[in-house]
Amino acid sequence: MTMTVSLVSVIHNEEDRLPGMLDFHQPWVDEVVVVHDGPCADASIRIARERGCLTTVAPYTGYCEPHRKLGGSLAHGDWVLFVDADERFPIGFLQAARKISSRADGFQAIAMPRRTHWDDGRPDVLDWQVRFIRRDTLVVSDIIHTTPTTSGTIVTVPGWEIQHENRVADIPEKIERYRKIVRRQLDEAPPSDPVRTHLRRCLAELGEGSDE
């Protein structure tokens, strides 16, 4: 049986990057769900709707995780592919995604490396991302900087890499925004909650201690 794939993308005023992302990925999926973080101040929503995407505007949070959960709930595909506007999945993976999902035996999600390129020439950064998940096993947390996952089994695919284009000029605003969100979530988390370890690590990566 051939499985279907829904692409889910969370955006915030991405009129400059959204068309390229859609041009690259949309031919290989059965559905695109676009969730806009807060009111849209540019042409992003119009672009998504003109290209046939299922589009919704969610309350502003300043980070993507809650909206990934919403996007996953709106998707109809058997599998969900999470893609940001500044990312490109390997074409070989996109060509094979339906076959991979249709033949999936014993796994419900795929993790692969993501290579971040910087526009000022600094060295690339490599991390691992879980972005291709069987929808009926999807687990998404509201906690910042957590990756979508599955209630089932994850397999790794080291031969392919997600390409991520990062703009250095965007970083100072992101860091300040993320610090505020992490601090708030730390204040809200019970003392015994294991998520506090993750949030303290996030603060350290953002260049700030947690006072704990």
JSON list of N, CA and C in Angstrom, two decimals, residues 68-138:
[
{"chain": "A", "resi": 68, "resn": "ARG", "atom": "N", "xyz": [4.13, 23.19, 15.46]},
{"chain": "A", "resi": 68, "resn": "ARG", "atom": "CA", "xyz": [4.37, 21.88, 14.84]},
{"chain": "A", "resi": 68, "resn": "ARG", "atom": "C", "xyz": [3.31, 20.88, 15.32]},
{"chain": "A", "resi": 69, "resn": "LYS", "atom": "N", "xyz": [2.98, 20.96, 16.59]},
{"chain": "A", "resi": 69, "resn": "LYS", "atom": "CA", "xyz": [1.93, 20.08, 17.13]},
{"chain": "A", "resi": 69, "resn": "LYS", "atom": "C", "xyz": [0.61, 20.36, 16.40]},
{"chain": "A", "resi": 70, "resn": "LEU", "atom": "N", "xyz": [0.27, 21.65, 16.24]},
{"chain": "A", "resi": 70, "resn": "LEU", "atom": "CA", "xyz": [-0.95, 22.01, 15.53]},
{"chain": "A", "resi": 70, "resn": "LEU", "atom": "C", "xyz": [-0.91, 21.52, 14.09]},
{"chain": "A", "resi": 71, "resn": "GLY", "atom": "N", "xyz": [0.21, 21.77, 13.41]},
{"chain": "A", "resi": 71, "resn": "GLY", "atom": "CA", "xyz": [0.34, 21.34, 12.02]},
{"chain": "A", "resi": 71, "resn": "GLY", "atom": "C", "xyz": [0.19, 19.85, 11.87]},
{"chain": "A", "resi": 72, "resn": "GLY", "atom": "N", "xyz": [0.78, 19.09, 12.79]},
{"chain": "A", "resi": 72, "resn": "GLY", "atom": "CA", "xyz": [0.64, 17.64, 12.74]},
{"chain": "A", "resi": 72, "resn": "GLY", "atom": "C", "xyz": [-0.80, 17.20, 12.91]},
{"chain": "A", "resi": 73, "resn": "SER", "atom": "N", "xyz": [-1.56, 17.92, 13.75]},
{"chain": "A", "resi": 73, "resn": "SER", "atom": "CA", "xyz": [-2.96, 17.57, 13.97]},
{"chain": "A", "resi": 73, "resn": "SER", "atom": "C", "xyz": [-3.83, 17.90, 12.77]},
{"chain": "A", "resi": 74, "resn": "LEU", "atom": "N", "xyz": [-3.41, 18.88, 11.96]},
{"chain": "A", "resi": 74, "resn": "LEU", "atom": "CA", "xyz": [-4.17, 19.26, 10.78]},
{"chain": "A", "resi": 74, "resn": "LEU", "atom": "C", "xyz": [-3.83, 18.41, 9.56]},
{"chain": "A", "resi": 75, "resn": "ALA", "atom": "N", "xyz": [-2.69, 17.74, 9.59]},
{"chain": "A", "resi": 75, "resn": "ALA", "atom": "CA", "xyz": [-2.23, 16.96, 8.45]},
{"chain": "A", "resi": 75, "resn": "ALA", "atom": "C", "xyz": [-3.09, 15.72, 8.24]},
{"chain": "A", "resi": 76, "resn": "HIS", "atom": "N", "xyz": [-3.19, 15.29, 6.99]},
{"chain": "A", "resi": 76, "resn": "HIS", "atom": "CA", "xyz": [-3.97, 14.11, 6.64]},
{"chain": "A", "resi": 76, "resn": "HIS", "atom": "C", "xyz": [-3.09, 12.94, 6.19]},
{"chain": "A", "resi": 77, "resn": "GLY", "atom": "N", "xyz": [-1.82, 13.18, 5.90]},
{"chain": "A", "resi": 77, "resn": "GLY", "atom": "CA", "xyz": [-0.96, 12.13, 5.39]},
{"chain": "A", "resi": 77, "resn": "GLY", "atom": "C", "xyz": [-0.66, 11.05, 6.41]},
{"chain": "A", "resi": 78, "resn": "ASP", "atom": "N", "xyz": [-0.25, 9.89, 5.91]},
{"chain": "A", "resi": 78, "resn": "ASP", "atom": "CA", "xyz": [0.15, 8.80, 6.80]},
{"chain": "A", "resi": 78, "resn": "ASP", "atom": "C", "xyz": [1.44, 9.16, 7.54]},
{"chain": "A", "resi": 79, "resn": "TRP", "atom": "N", "xyz": [2.31, 9.91, 6.87]},
{"chain": "A", "resi": 79, "resn": "TRP", "atom": "CA", "xyz": [3.57, 10.36, 7.44]},
{"chain": "A", "resi": 79, "resn": "TRP", "atom": "C", "xyz": [3.65, 11.87, 7.38]},
{"chain": "A", "resi": 80, "resn": "VAL", "atom": "N", "xyz": [4.37, 12.47, 8.33]},
{"chain": "A", "resi": 80, "resn": "VAL", "atom": "CA", "xyz": [4.54, 13.92, 8.38]},
{"chain": "A", "resi": 80, "resn": "VAL", "atom": "C", "xyz": [6.01, 14.25, 8.21]},
{"chain": "A", "resi": 81, "resn": "LEU", "atom": "N", "xyz": [6.28, 15.22, 7.35]},
{"chain": "A", "resi": 81, "resn": "LEU", "atom": "CA", "xyz": [7.64, 15.72, 7.11]},
{"chain": "A", "resi": 81, "resn": "LEU", "atom": "C", "xyz": [7.68, 17.17, 7.56]},
{"chain": "A", "resi": 82, "resn": "PHE", "atom": "N", "xyz": [8.47, 17.46, 8.60]},
{"chain": "A", "resi": 82, "resn": "PHE", "atom": "CA", "xyz": [8.58, 18.83, 9.12]},
{"chain": "A", "resi": 82, "resn": "PHE", "atom": "C", "xyz": [9.75, 19.54, 8.41]},
{"chain": "A", "resi": 83, "resn": "VAL", "atom": "N", "xyz": [9.44, 20.67, 7.78]},
{"chain": "A", "resi": 83, "resn": "VAL", "atom": "CA", "xyz": [10.45, 21.42, 7.03]},
{"chain": "A", "resi": 83, "resn": "VAL", "atom": "C", "xyz": [10.32, 22.90, 7.36]},
{"chain": "A", "resi": 84, "resn": "ASP", "atom": "N", "xyz": [11.42, 23.55, 7.71]},
{"chain": "A", "resi": 84, "resn": "ASP", "atom": "CA", "xyz": [11.43, 24.99, 7.91]},
{"chain": "A", "resi": 84, "resn": "ASP", "atom": "C", "xyz": [11.65, 25.70, 6.58]},
{"chain": "A", "resi": 85, "resn": "ALA", "atom": "N", "xyz": [11.30, 26.97, 6.51]},
{"chain": "A", "resi": 85, "resn": "ALA", "atom": "CA", "xyz": [11.41, 27.71, 5.25]},
{"chain": "A", "resi": 85, "resn": "ALA", "atom": "C", "xyz": [12.84, 27.85, 4.76]},
{"chain": "A", "resi": 86, "resn": "ASP", "atom": "N", "xyz": [13.81, 27.76, 5.69]},
{"chain": "A", "resi": 86, "resn": "ASP", "atom": "CA", "xyz": [15.22, 27.91, 5.30]},
{"chain": "A", "resi": 86, "resn": "ASP", "atom": "C", "xyz": [15.93, 26.57, 5.18]},
{"chain": "A", "resi": 87, "resn": "GLU", "atom": "N", "xyz": [15.17, 25.49, 4.97]},
{"chain": "A", "resi": 87, "resn": "GLU", "atom": "CA", "xyz": [15.76, 24.16, 4.87]},
{"chain": "A", "resi": 87, "resn": "GLU", "atom": "C", "xyz": [15.44, 23.51, 3.53]},
{"chain": "A", "resi": 88, "resn": "ARG", "atom": "N", "xyz": [16.31, 22.58, 3.13]},
{"chain": "A", "resi": 88, "resn": "ARG", "atom": "CA", "xyz": [16.07, 21.75, 1.96]},
{"chain": "A", "resi": 88, "resn": "ARG", "atom": "C", "xyz": [16.43, 20.30, 2.34]},
{"chain": "A", "resi": 89, "resn": "PHE", "atom": "N", "xyz": [15.48, 19.40, 2.13]},
{"chain": "A", "resi": 89, "resn": "PHE", "atom": "CA", "xyz": [15.76, 17.99, 2.34]},
{"chain": "A", "resi": 89, "resn": "PHE", "atom": "C", "xyz": [16.45, 17.43, 1.10]},
{"chain": "A", "resi": 90, "resn": "PRO", "atom": "N", "xyz": [17.27, 16.38, 1.27]},
{"chain": "A", "resi": 90, "resn": "PRO", "atom": "CA", "xyz": [17.96, 15.82, 0.11]},
{"chain": "A", "resi": 90, "resn": "PRO", "atom": "C", "xyz": [16.98, 15.29, -0.93]},
{"chain": "A", "resi": 91, "resn": "ILE", "atom": "N", "xyz": [17.26, 15.58, -2.18]},
{"chain": "A", "resi": 91, "resn": "ILE", "atom": "CA", "xyz": [16.33, 15.21, -3.25]},
{"chain": "A", "resi": 91, "resn": "ILE", "atom": "C", "xyz": [16.17, 13.70, -3.32]},
{"chain": "A", "resi": 92, "resn": "GLY", "atom": "N", "xyz": [17.24, 12.97, -3.05]},
{"chain": "A", "resi": 92, "resn": "GLY", "atom": "CA", "xyz": [17.15, 11.51, -3.07]},
{"chain": "A", "resi": 92, "resn": "GLY", "atom": "C", "xyz": [16.18, 10.99, -2.04]},
{"chain": "A", "resi": 93, "resn": "PHE", "atom": "N", "xyz": [16.16, 11.61, -0.87]},
{"chain": "A", "resi": 93, "resn": "PHE", "atom": "CA", "xyz": [15.21, 11.22, 0.17]},
{"chain": "A", "resi": 93, "resn": "PHE", "atom": "C", "xyz": [13.79, 11.55, -0.26]},
{"chain": "A", "resi": 94, "resn": "LEU", "atom": "N", "xyz": [13.58, 12.75, -0.81]},
{"chain": "A", "resi": 94, "resn": "LEU", "atom": "CA", "xyz": [12.23, 13.14, -1.23]},
{"chain": "A", "resi": 94, "resn": "LEU", "atom": "C", "xyz": [11.70, 12.20, -2.31]},
{"chain": "A", "resi": 95, "resn": "GLN", "atom": "N", "xyz": [12.57, 11.81, -3.23]},
{"chain": "A", "resi": 95, "resn": "GLN", "atom": "CA", "xyz": [12.15, 10.89, -4.29]},
{"chain": "A", "resi": 95, "resn": "GLN", "atom": "C", "xyz": [11.76, 9.52, -3.73]},
{"chain": "A", "resi": 96, "resn": "ALA", "atom": "N", "xyz": [12.41, 9.13, -2.64]},
{"chain": "A", "resi": 96, "resn": "ALA", "atom": "CA", "xyz": [12.19, 7.79, -2.08]},
{"chain": "A", "resi": 96, "resn": "ALA", "atom": "C", "xyz": [11.23, 7.76, -0.91]},
{"chain": "A", "resi": 97, "resn": "ALA", "atom": "N", "xyz": [10.76, 8.94, -0.45]},
{"chain": "A", "resi": 97, "resn": "ALA", "atom": "CA", "xyz": [10.02, 9.00, 0.82]},
{"chain": "A", "resi": 97, "resn": "ALA", "atom": "C", "xyz": [8.78, 8.11, 0.82]},
{"chain": "A", "resi": 98, "resn": "ARG", "atom": "N", "xyz": [8.00, 8.13, -0.25]},
{"chain": "A", "resi": 98, "resn": "ARG", "atom": "CA", "xyz": [6.79, 7.32, -0.27]},
{"chain": "A", "resi": 98, "resn": "ARG", "atom": "C", "xyz": [7.12, 5.84, -0.24]},
{"chain": "A", "resi": 99, "resn": "LYS", "atom": "N", "xyz": [8.16, 5.43, -0.97]},
{"chain": "A", "resi": 99, "resn": "LYS", "atom": "CA", "xyz": [8.55, 4.02, -0.94]},
{"chain": "A", "resi": 99, "resn": "LYS", "atom": "C", "xyz": [9.06, 3.61, 0.43]},
{"chain": "A", "resi": 100, "resn": "ILE", "atom": "N", "xyz": [9.87, 4.51, 1.04]},
{"chain": "A", "resi": 100, "resn": "ILE", "atom": "CA", "xyz": [10.40, 4.21, 2.37]},
{"chain": "A", "resi": 100, "resn": "ILE", "atom": "C", "xyz": [9.27, 4.03, 3.37]},
{"chain": "A", "resi": 101, "resn": "SER", "atom": "N", "xyz": [8.32, 4.95, 3.34]},
{"chain": "A", "resi": 101, "resn": "SER", "atom": "CA", "xyz": [7.22, 4.88, 4.31]},
{"chain": "A", "resi": 101, "resn": "SER", "atom": "C", "xyz": [6.32, 3.68, 4.05]},
{"chain": "A", "resi": 102, "resn": "SER", "atom": "N", "xyz": [6.13, 3.33, 2.77]},
{"chain": "A", "resi": 102, "resn": "SER", "atom": "CA", "xyz": [5.26, 2.19, 2.44]},
{"chain": "A", "resi": 102, "resn": "SER", "atom": "C", "xyz": [5.89, 0.87, 2.85]},
{"chain": "A", "resi": 103, "resn": "ARG", "atom": "N", "xyz": [7.21, 0.83, 2.88]},
{"chain": "A", "resi": 103, "resn": "ARG", "atom": "CA", "xyz": [7.91, -0.40, 3.23]},
{"chain": "A", "resi": 103, "resn": "ARG", "atom": "C", "xyz": [8.42, -0.40, 4.66]},
{"chain": "A", "resi": 104, "resn": "ALA", "atom": "N", "xyz": [8.06, 0.65, 5.42]},
{"chain": "A", "resi": 104, "resn": "ALA", "atom": "CA", "xyz": [8.54, 0.75, 6.80]},
{"chain": "A", "resi": 104, "resn": "ALA", "atom": "C", "xyz": [8.12, -0.48, 7.60]},
{"chain": "A", "resi": 105, "resn": "ASP", "atom": "N", "xyz": [9.09, -1.16, 8.13]},
{"chain": "A", "resi": 105, "resn": "ASP", "atom": "CA", "xyz": [8.84, -2.36, 8.91]},
{"chain": "A", "resi": 105, "resn": "ASP", "atom": "C", "xyz": [9.64, -2.27, 10.20]},
{"chain": "A", "resi": 106, "resn": "GLY", "atom": "N", "xyz": [8.95, -2.02, 11.29]},
{"chain": "A", "resi": 106, "resn": "GLY", "atom": "CA", "xyz": [9.64, -1.96, 12.57]},
{"chain": "A", "resi": 106, "resn": "GLY", "atom": "C", "xyz": [10.13, -0.59, 12.95]},
{"chain": "A", "resi": 107, "resn": "PHE", "atom": "N", "xyz": [9.82, 0.45, 12.16]},
{"chain": "A", "resi": 107, "resn": "PHE", "atom": "CA", "xyz": [10.18, 1.81, 12.57]},
{"chain": "A", "resi": 107, "resn": "PHE", "atom": "C", "xyz": [9.07, 2.78, 12.18]},
{"chain": "A", "resi": 108, "resn": "GLN", "atom": "N", "xyz": [9.01, 3.88, 12.95]},
{"chain": "A", "resi": 108, "resn": "GLN", "atom": "CA", "xyz": [7.97, 4.88, 12.75]},
{"chain": "A", "resi": 108, "resn": "GLN", "atom": "C", "xyz": [8.51, 6.29, 12.54]},
{"chain": "A", "resi": 109, "resn": "ALA", "atom": "N", "xyz": [9.82, 6.45, 12.50]},
{"chain": "A", "resi": 109, "resn": "ALA", "atom": "CA", "xyz": [10.41, 7.77, 12.27]},
{"chain": "A", "resi": 109, "resn": "ALA", "atom": "C", "xyz": [11.83, 7.61, 11.77]},
{"chain": "A", "resi": 110, "resn": "ILE", "atom": "N", "xyz": [12.29, 8.63, 11.06]},
{"chain": "A", "resi": 110, "resn": "ILE", "atom": "CA", "xyz": [13.66, 8.64, 10.52]},
{"chain": "A", "resi": 110, "resn": "ILE", "atom": "C", "xyz": [14.38, 9.89, 11.02]},
{"chain": "A", "resi": 111, "resn": "ALA", "atom": "N", "xyz": [15.59, 9.68, 11.51]},
{"chain": "A", "resi": 111, "resn": "ALA", "atom": "CA", "xyz": [16.46, 10.79, 11.90]},
{"chain": "A", "resi": 111, "resn": "ALA", "atom": "C", "xyz": [17.59, 10.89, 10.88]},
{"chain": "A", "resi": 112, "resn": "MET", "atom": "N", "xyz": [17.96, 12.12, 10.55]},
{"chain": "A", "resi": 112, "resn": "MET", "atom": "CA", "xyz": [19.08, 12.32, 9.63]},
{"chain": "A", "resi": 112, "resn": "MET", "atom": "C", "xyz": [19.85, 13.58, 10.02]},
{"chain": "A", "resi": 113, "resn": "PRO", "atom": "N", "xyz": [21.10, 13.69, 9.58]},
{"chain": "A", "resi": 113, "resn": "PRO", "atom": "CA", "xyz": [21.88, 14.87, 9.92]},
{"chain": "A", "resi": 113, "resn": "PRO", "atom": "C", "xyz": [21.34, 16.12, 9.22]},
{"chain": "A", "resi": 114, "resn": "ARG", "atom": "N", "xyz": [21.52, 17.26, 9.90]},
{"chain": "A", "resi": 114, "resn": "ARG", "atom": "CA", "xyz": [21.21, 18.56, 9.31]},
{"chain": "A", "resi": 114, "resn": "ARG", "atom": "C", "xyz": [22.48, 19.40, 9.33]},
{"chain": "A", "resi": 115, "resn": "ARG", "atom": "N", "xyz": [22.83, 19.94, 8.18]},
{"chain": "A", "resi": 115, "resn": "ARG", "atom": "CA", "xyz": [24.03, 20.77, 8.06]},
{"chain": "A", "resi": 115, "resn": "ARG", "atom": "C", "xyz": [23.62, 22.24, 7.95]},
{"chain": "A", "resi": 116, "resn": "THR", "atom": "N", "xyz": [24.04, 23.03, 8.93]},
{"chain": "A", "resi": 116, "resn": "THR", "atom": "CA", "xyz": [23.73, 24.46, 8.93]},
{"chain": "A", "resi": 116, "resn": "THR", "atom": "C", "xyz": [24.86, 25.24, 8.28]},
{"chain": "A", "resi": 117, "resn": "HIS", "atom": "N", "xyz": [24.52, 26.01, 7.25]},
{"chain": "A", "resi": 117, "resn": "HIS", "atom": "CA", "xyz": [25.48, 26.87, 6.55]},
{"chain": "A", "resi": 117, "resn": "HIS", "atom": "C", "xyz": [25.23, 28.31, 7.00]},
{"chain": "A", "resi": 118, "resn": "TRP", "atom": "N", "xyz": [26.31, 29.06, 7.22]},
{"chain": "A", "resi": 118, "resn": "TRP", "atom": "CA", "xyz": [26.21, 30.46, 7.64]},
{"chain": "A", "resi": 118, "resn": "TRP", "atom": "C", "xyz": [26.59, 31.37, 6.49]},
{"chain": "A", "resi": 119, "resn": "ASP", "atom": "N", "xyz": [25.89, 32.50, 6.39]},
{"chain": "A", "resi": 119, "resn": "ASP", "atom": "CA", "xyz": [26.13, 33.39, 5.25]},
{"chain": "A", "resi": 119, "resn": "ASP", "atom": "C", "xyz": [27.37, 34.26, 5.42]},
{"chain": "A", "resi": 120, "resn": "ASP", "atom": "N", "xyz": [28.09, 34.13, 6.55]},
{"chain": "A", "resi": 120, "resn": "ASP", "atom": "CA", "xyz": [29.34, 34.88, 6.70]},
{"chain": "A", "resi": 120, "resn": "ASP", "atom": "C", "xyz": [30.57, 33.99, 6.55]},
{"chain": "A", "resi": 121, "resn": "GLY", "atom": "N", "xyz": [30.35, 32.74, 6.15]},
{"chain": "A", "resi": 121, "resn": "GLY", "atom": "CA", "xyz": [31.47, 31.85, 5.86]},
{"chain": "A", "resi": 121, "resn": "GLY", "atom": "C", "xyz": [32.02, 31.08, 7.04]},
{"chain": "A", "resi": 122, "resn": "ARG", "atom": "N", "xyz": [31.45, 31.21, 8.23]},
{"chain": "A", "resi": 122, "resn": "ARG", "atom": "CA", "xyz": [31.95, 30.44, 9.37]},
{"chain": "A", "resi": 122, "resn": "ARG", "atom": "C", "xyz": [31.69, 28.96, 9.14]},
{"chain": "A", "resi": 123, "resn": "PRO", "atom": "N", "xyz": [32.38, 28.08, 9.87]},
{"chain": "A", "resi": 123, "resn": "PRO", "atom": "CA", "xyz": [32.24, 26.63, 9.63]},
{"chain": "A", "resi": 123, "resn": "PRO", "atom": "C", "xyz": [30.81, 26.13, 9.79]},
{"chain": "A", "resi": 124, "resn": "ASP", "atom": "N", "xyz": [30.47, 25.14, 9.00]},
{"chain": "A", "resi": 124, "resn": "ASP", "atom": "CA", "xyz": [29.15, 24.52, 9.10]},
{"chain": "A", "resi": 124, "resn": "ASP", "atom": "C", "xyz": [28.99, 23.85, 10.47]},
{"chain": "A", "resi": 125, "resn": "VAL", "atom": "N", "xyz": [27.73, 23.72, 10.87]},
{"chain": "A", "resi": 125, "resn": "VAL", "atom": "CA", "xyz": [27.38, 23.02, 12.11]},
{"chain": "A", "resi": 125, "resn": "VAL", "atom": "C", "xyz": [26.49, 21.84, 11.75]},
{"chain": "A", "resi": 126, "resn": "LEU", "atom": "N", "xyz": [26.80, 20.66, 12.31]},
{"chain": "A", "resi": 126, "resn": "LEU", "atom": "CA", "xyz": [26.04, 19.45, 12.02]},
{"chain": "A", "resi": 126, "resn": "LEU", "atom": "C", "xyz": [25.31, 18.98, 13.28]},
{"chain": "A", "resi": 127, "resn": "ASP", "atom": "N", "xyz": [24.01, 18.74, 13.15]},
{"chain": "A", "resi": 127, "resn": "ASP", "atom": "CA", "xyz": [23.24, 18.13, 14.24]},
{"chain": "A", "resi": 127, "resn": "ASP", "atom": "C", "xyz": [22.28, 17.11, 13.64]},
{"chain": "A", "resi": 128, "resn": "TRP", "atom": "N", "xyz": [21.60, 16.36, 14.50]},
{"chain": "A", "resi": 128, "resn": "TRP", "atom": "CA", "xyz": [20.66, 15.35, 14.04]},
{"chain": "A", "resi": 128, "resn": "TRP", "atom": "C", "xyz": [19.24, 15.81, 14.31]},
{"chain": "A", "resi": 129, "resn": "GLN", "atom": "N", "xyz": [18.35, 15.53, 13.35]},
{"chain": "A", "resi": 129, "resn": "GLN", "atom": "CA", "xyz": [16.96, 15.94, 13.45]},
{"chain": "A", "resi": 129, "resn": "GLN", "atom": "C", "xyz": [16.03, 14.76, 13.13]},
{"chain": "A", "resi": 130, "resn": "VAL", "atom": "N", "xyz": [14.95, 14.65, 13.91]},
{"chain": "A", "resi": 130, "resn": "VAL", "atom": "CA", "xyz": [13.88, 13.70, 13.60]},
{"chain": "A", "resi": 130, "resn": "VAL", "atom": "C", "xyz": [12.76, 14.51, 12.95]},
{"chain": "A", "resi": 131, "resn": "ARG", "atom": "N", "xyz": [12.58, 14.34, 11.65]},
{"chain": "A", "resi": 131, "resn": "ARG", "atom": "CA", "xyz": [11.62, 15.19, 10.93]},
{"chain": "A", "resi": 131, "resn": "ARG", "atom": "C", "xyz": [10.62, 14.40, 10.07]},
{"chain": "A", "resi": 132, "resn": "PHE", "atom": "N", "xyz": [10.83, 13.10, 9.92]},
{"chain": "A", "resi": 132, "resn": "PHE", "atom": "CA", "xyz": [9.93, 12.27, 9.10]},
{"chain": "A", "resi": 132, "resn": "PHE", "atom": "C", "xyz": [9.34, 11.21, 10.01]},
{"chain": "A", "resi": 133, "resn": "ILE", "atom": "N", "xyz": [8.03, 11.35, 10.30]},
{"chain": "A", "resi": 133, "resn": "ILE", "atom": "CA", "xyz": [7.42, 10.57, 11.37]},
{"chain": "A", "resi": 133, "resn": "ILE", "atom": "C", "xyz": [6.04, 10.07, 10.93]},
{"chain": "A", "resi": 134, "resn": "ARG", "atom": "N", "xyz": [5.75, 8.83, 11.26]},
{"chain": "A", "resi": 134, "resn": "ARG", "atom": "CA", "xyz": [4.41, 8.31, 11.00]},
{"chain": "A", "resi": 134, "resn": "ARG", "atom": "C", "xyz": [3.41, 9.08, 11.86]},
{"chain": "A", "resi": 135, "resn": "ARG", "atom": "N", "xyz": [2.37, 9.62, 11.23]},
{"chain": "A", "resi": 135, "resn": "ARG", "atom": "CA", "xyz": [1.50, 10.58, 11.91]},
{"chain": "A", "resi": 135, "resn": "ARG", "atom": "C", "xyz": [0.80, 9.98, 13.12]},
{"chain": "A", "resi": 136, "resn": "ASP", "atom": "N", "xyz": [0.40, 8.72, 13.05]},
{"chain": "A", "resi": 136, "resn": "ASP", "atom": "CA", "xyz": [-0.34, 8.15, 14.18]},
{"chain": "A", "resi": 136, "resn": "ASP", "atom": "C", "xyz": [0.55, 7.81, 15.36]},
{"chain": "A", "resi": 137, "resn": "THR", "atom": "N", "xyz": [1.86, 8.07, 15.23]},
{"chain": "A", "resi": 137, "resn": "THR", "atom": "CA", "xyz": [2.77, 7.89, 16.37]},
{"chain": "A", "resi": 137, "resn": "THR", "atom": "C", "xyz": [3.45, 9.19, 16.77]},
{"chain": "A", "resi": 138, "resn": "LEU", "atom": "N", "xyz": [3.01, 10.30, 16.18]},
{"chain": "A", "resi": 138, "resn": "LEU", "atom": "CA", "xyz": [3.69, 11.58, 16.35]},
{"chain": "A", "resi": 138, "resn": "LEU", "atom": "C", "xyz": [3.57, 12.10, 17.78]}
]
